[in-house]
Amino acid sequence: MSEPLVRLENVRFAYGERMILRDISLSIPRGQVVAIMGGSGCGKTTLLRLIGGQERAVGGRVLVDGQDVGALDREDLYALRRRMGMLFQFGALFTDMTVFDNVAFPLREHTDLPPELINDLVLMKLHAVGLRGAAQLRPGELSGGMARRVALARTIALDPMLLMYDEPFTGLDPISLGVIGQLIRRLNNALGASSLIVTHDIQESLQIVDYIYFISEGRVVAEGTPDEIRKTSDPFVHQFVHAEADGPVPFHYPAGDYATALVGGAG
Amino acid sequence: MSRTTLDLWVGVFVAMGIAALLFLALKVGSISGSDVQSPYTLSARFDNIGGLKVRAPVKSAGVLVGRVTEIRYDNEHFQAEVVFSVDGRYKFPTDTFANILTSGLLGEQYLGLDPGGEEKTLAPGEVIKKTQSAVVLEKLISQFMFNKAAEGDQAPAK
Amino acid sequence: MGDVLRKLGSLAVNGVWQLGFIARFFVLILRYSGQSFLRLHLTIRELYFSGVMSLLIILVSGLFVGLVLGLQGYEILQRYGSSEAMGTMVALSLLRELGPVVAGLLFASRAGSAVTAEIGLMKVTEQLKAMDMMAVNPIARVVAPRFWGGVVSMPLLAALFSTMGIFGGWLIGVVFIGVDDGAFWSQMRAAVDFRYDVLNGVFKSTVFGVAVALIAVFEGYDCVPTAEGVSRAITRTVVSSALAILALDFVMTSFMFRGL
């Protein structure tokens, strides 16, 4: 088996005093779609930022295509990022440009292609996400689902080797959600890329991904293929899959004894 | 908005701005660098310069010929030394007389040059020897009063 | 007492930190300016937004300031029988002080706040991060063009402001009151020096341009990425720009016009 595209080795990360990731090791094999799941605020997005080089790990190594992201200087990092695509939670489209210009942006910034060729490429990318007809609209005129598809077209403009999705399913209606899910899978196969999805939408993910990691309190607590995850008896995964309010992830924020707090005044 | 309309507007804006700057430079202000051509400096010592200031005009026969560039106190002669630049087109004889004059009764003070009759002209850096200080109004008035008083004393004797 | 001192101390410490951040940001802008100069149309676009869009307010305000200066100046000067000096008074006060300062204040509230809002909004919607992830440096692509757009616009706007003001003064003095046209202009020309008054005014307005543009892009880039954060950043841009303009004006005036 070939070397995985992304490998995290014992990664630790903290914002100041606050520990976010304690000890994370995981890998994304080439050609696969991998999901990372966990409750809100467990450090999933931070993981993406580490792989993209926007944050540097405190300990451990983040390897992308054999390069240690944390050790790169700005120029090498930018060279690496040209081969990565990241889809932000709400698309992050440039609001002062049309849909067409948004998708053309990376092409114009990083290539010297003639305008006709850029035109063709952009229309191809937009066609792939089904929005060729919306090329002249402005981001403000798009629905949430459409905006995310445009952002997806922009993300794949330079045919990246690694695609990262930050909560791609948040705030979408069931139809748009299905569309995005299918697009993620299809584009991954069509581009021969590898994908990493950060999400907490378990049902959608189980249908499209090859492998899932569960993260809680800065550690990988469970992992497996969708079939393994469905069958597992791990209490954390069980709680997550069935959306139970209480379990290994407690309902209550850690606090002192309830009775003492009520009787004794300030807790 | 298309790129060309935007460029057009910016072009109009920059042209207007430059036109305004030119207007201010040529029509409102006077370019002090260009009205004194290839200047040379002269200096003169005065007992009292009154209200003369740096950049005050230097005139001869009422025509602007230069500007005062520096005023300092000469501690050897206990006099004020006025350095001024003069337009290179104009030459003045060595016996030129330098006065500190006032334009109008309360106007600004300027340096007036009265050329004499010598053949030789002043070389750059030379010092004008014949000077007359500024008229100080208070002195003038007290002089006038004194004379009147003196006249008054003499009148009964006649 | 201790509390007050502690607050004062933290205020001073924060101020120094902030100054340091701004200085570092300024160096970054200068470092990445080369890249944005290679693509001039980015800066030209910002010239449109900060310059052309401020044109109307600058021209109208300049005219009104000139009209008021004309009226007030005439009122005072005619008591001393020297209403011909009106041109001098209007021109000098506009070129030396009012032109750069008032145009700077207007520019800060019109263009500076817009730049802060724009960059702040791009930060809130993760556009800056997205750009960075696309291997496009946001300082070179977004910040530097806006900075230079402001720096170039400001002296041009100040010159237009002064010109309109002088026109306003002329309108009141010569057209309405009947001061002699020739005396108006010749007295003005005799008193206004190009290097001393005009160039110093241009220099002042350029410095204000740098200050306002730097504050505007910094506050936008540095804002807390929420709706509230952006609105606070806009307020801070206007307030700090105004203070910076007035303080710098005092410092520059005391150096330029001393001994006169």
Short mmCIF file of C-alpha atoms in Angstrom, two decimals, chain B:
data_model
loop_
_atom_site.label_atom_id
_atom_site.label_comp_id
_atom_site.label_asym_id
_atom_site.label_seq_id
_atom_site.Cartn_x
_atom_site.Cartn_y
_atom_site.Cartn_z
CA MET B 1 -19.21 48.34 -13.52
CA SER B 2 -16.81 47.41 -16.29
CA ARG B 3 -13.09 47.92 -16.06
CA THR B 4 -13.06 50.65 -18.73
CA THR B 5 -15.67 52.91 -17.08
CA LEU B 6 -13.86 52.53 -13.80
CA ASP B 7 -10.55 53.44 -15.43
CA LEU B 8 -12.20 56.43 -17.07
CA TRP B 9 -13.52 57.75 -13.77
CA VAL B 10 -10.19 57.29 -12.04
CA GLY B 11 -8.53 59.07 -14.97
CA VAL B 12 -10.94 61.99 -14.62
CA PHE B 13 -10.33 62.10 -10.86
CA VAL B 14 -6.53 62.09 -11.15
CA ALA B 15 -6.63 64.71 -13.93
CA MET B 16 -8.85 66.95 -11.81
CA GLY B 17 -6.56 66.54 -8.83
CA ILE B 18 -3.45 67.39 -10.83
CA ALA B 19 -5.24 70.35 -12.41
CA ALA B 20 -6.11 71.58 -8.91
CA LEU B 21 -2.50 71.21 -7.81
CA LEU B 22 -1.31 73.15 -10.87
CA PHE B 23 -3.89 75.84 -10.22
CA LEU B 24 -2.69 76.17 -6.64
CA ALA B 25 0.94 76.23 -7.73
CA LEU B 26 0.67 78.70 -10.61
CA LYS B 27 -2.40 80.81 -10.03
CA VAL B 28 -2.67 80.99 -6.26
CA GLY B 29 0.97 80.72 -5.22
CA SER B 30 4.07 82.17 -6.76
CA ILE B 31 6.97 79.85 -7.28
CA SER B 32 9.70 81.50 -5.26
CA GLY B 33 12.31 79.24 -6.83
CA SER B 34 11.65 80.48 -10.35
CA ASP B 35 11.28 84.25 -9.84
CA VAL B 36 14.84 84.39 -8.53
CA GLN B 37 17.07 82.90 -11.21
CA SER B 38 20.61 81.61 -10.57
CA PRO B 39 20.79 83.63 -7.37
CA TYR B 40 23.87 84.88 -5.53
CA THR B 41 23.99 85.96 -1.92
CA LEU B 42 24.89 89.30 -0.43
CA SER B 43 24.69 90.49 3.11
CA ALA B 44 24.31 93.74 5.01
CA ARG B 45 24.60 94.79 8.66
CA PHE B 46 22.01 96.96 10.35
CA ASP B 47 21.77 98.60 13.75
CA ASN B 48 18.09 97.71 13.87
CA ILE B 49 16.11 95.60 11.46
CA GLY B 50 12.71 96.39 12.98
CA GLY B 51 10.21 93.77 11.86
CA LEU B 52 12.14 92.37 8.89
CA LYS B 53 11.68 88.61 8.50
CA VAL B 54 13.24 85.76 6.58
CA ARG B 55 11.66 85.48 3.07
CA ALA B 56 10.87 89.18 3.01
CA PRO B 57 11.21 90.66 -0.49
CA VAL B 58 14.31 92.52 -1.65
CA LYS B 59 13.39 95.35 -4.02
CA SER B 60 15.20 97.88 -6.10
CA ALA B 61 13.26 100.75 -7.64
CA GLY B 62 10.14 98.89 -6.50
CA VAL B 63 10.96 95.74 -8.49
CA LEU B 64 11.40 92.42 -6.75
CA VAL B 65 15.03 91.34 -7.22
CA GLY B 66 15.51 88.79 -4.43
CA ARG B 67 14.55 87.50 -1.01
CA VAL B 68 15.96 87.58 2.51
CA THR B 69 17.34 84.12 3.30
CA GLU B 70 18.80 84.49 6.77
CA ILE B 71 18.88 86.91 9.69
CA ARG B 72 21.42 86.51 12.50
CA TYR B 73 22.95 88.54 15.27
CA ASP B 74 26.59 89.50 14.78
CA ASN B 75 28.14 89.46 18.23
CA GLU B 76 31.34 91.25 17.13
CA HIS B 77 29.70 94.37 15.80
CA PHE B 78 26.55 94.10 17.95
CA GLN B 79 24.52 94.45 14.81
CA ALA B 80 22.00 92.39 12.89
CA GLU B 81 23.36 90.66 9.80
CA VAL B 82 20.86 90.13 7.00
CA VAL B 83 21.77 87.62 4.29
CA PHE B 84 19.72 87.75 1.10
CA SER B 85 19.77 86.13 -2.33
CA VAL B 86 19.64 88.29 -5.45
CA ASP B 87 18.59 87.29 -8.94
CA GLY B 88 21.68 86.57 -11.06
CA ARG B 89 20.44 88.83 -13.85
CA TYR B 90 20.90 91.92 -11.69
CA LYS B 91 24.25 93.45 -10.66
CA PHE B 92 24.63 96.23 -8.12
CA PRO B 93 27.49 98.73 -7.72
CA THR B 94 29.72 98.49 -4.66
CA ASP B 95 28.36 101.73 -3.21
CA THR B 96 24.77 100.46 -3.16
CA PHE B 97 22.72 101.66 -0.21
CA ALA B 98 20.58 99.08 1.70
CA ASN B 99 17.49 100.34 3.55
CA ILE B 100 14.82 98.63 5.53
CA LEU B 101 11.55 100.08 4.30
CA THR B 102 7.89 99.55 4.92
CA SER B 103 5.26 99.15 2.22
CA GLY B 104 2.50 101.50 3.28
CA LEU B 105 2.12 102.82 6.79
CA LEU B 106 1.46 99.44 8.46
CA GLY B 107 2.47 97.04 5.67
CA GLU B 108 5.20 94.44 5.66
CA GLN B 109 8.84 95.42 5.79
CA TYR B 110 11.23 94.80 2.95
CA LEU B 111 14.83 95.40 2.02
CA GLY B 112 15.32 98.23 -0.48
CA LEU B 113 18.51 98.56 -2.55
CA ASP B 114 19.53 102.03 -3.84
CA PRO B 115 22.31 101.65 -6.42
CA GLY B 116 25.15 104.21 -6.33
CA GLY B 117 27.44 105.36 -9.16
CA GLU B 118 30.46 103.03 -8.90
CA GLU B 119 31.69 101.10 -11.94
CA LYS B 120 32.61 98.00 -9.93
CA THR B 121 29.75 95.67 -8.99
CA LEU B 122 29.25 93.63 -5.82
CA ALA B 123 30.64 90.10 -6.02
CA PRO B 124 28.70 87.16 -4.52
CA GLY B 125 29.17 86.94 -0.73
CA GLU B 126 30.19 90.59 -0.35
CA VAL B 127 28.87 92.78 2.43
CA ILE B 128 27.04 96.03 1.72
CA LYS B 129 28.55 98.70 3.92
CA LYS B 130 26.13 101.57 3.55
CA THR B 131 22.95 100.74 5.37
CA GLN B 132 20.08 102.52 6.97
CA SER B 133 18.11 100.86 9.72
CA ALA B 134 14.41 100.39 9.96
CA VAL B 135 12.36 103.33 11.02
CA VAL B 136 10.96 102.57 14.41
CA LEU B 137 7.63 104.28 14.83
CA GLU B 138 8.04 104.87 18.56
CA LYS B 139 11.36 106.66 18.00
CA LEU B 140 9.88 108.74 15.22
CA ILE B 141 7.00 109.85 17.39
CA SER B 142 9.19 110.69 20.38
CA GLN B 143 11.51 112.65 18.10
CA PHE B 144 8.57 114.58 16.73
CA MET B 145 7.30 115.31 20.23
CA PHE B 146 10.74 116.42 21.36
CA ASN B 147 11.05 118.83 18.43
CA LYS B 148 7.62 120.27 19.11
CA ALA B 149 8.52 120.73 22.73
CA ALA B 150 11.79 122.43 21.74
CA GLU B 151 9.87 124.73 19.38
CA GLY B 152 7.48 125.54 22.20
CA ASP B 153 10.41 126.51 24.46
CA GLN B 154 11.92 128.81 21.86
CA ALA B 155 8.70 130.57 20.90
CA PRO B 156 8.47 133.08 23.83
CA ALA B 157 12.11 134.14 23.34
CA LYS B 158 11.34 135.54 19.91
#
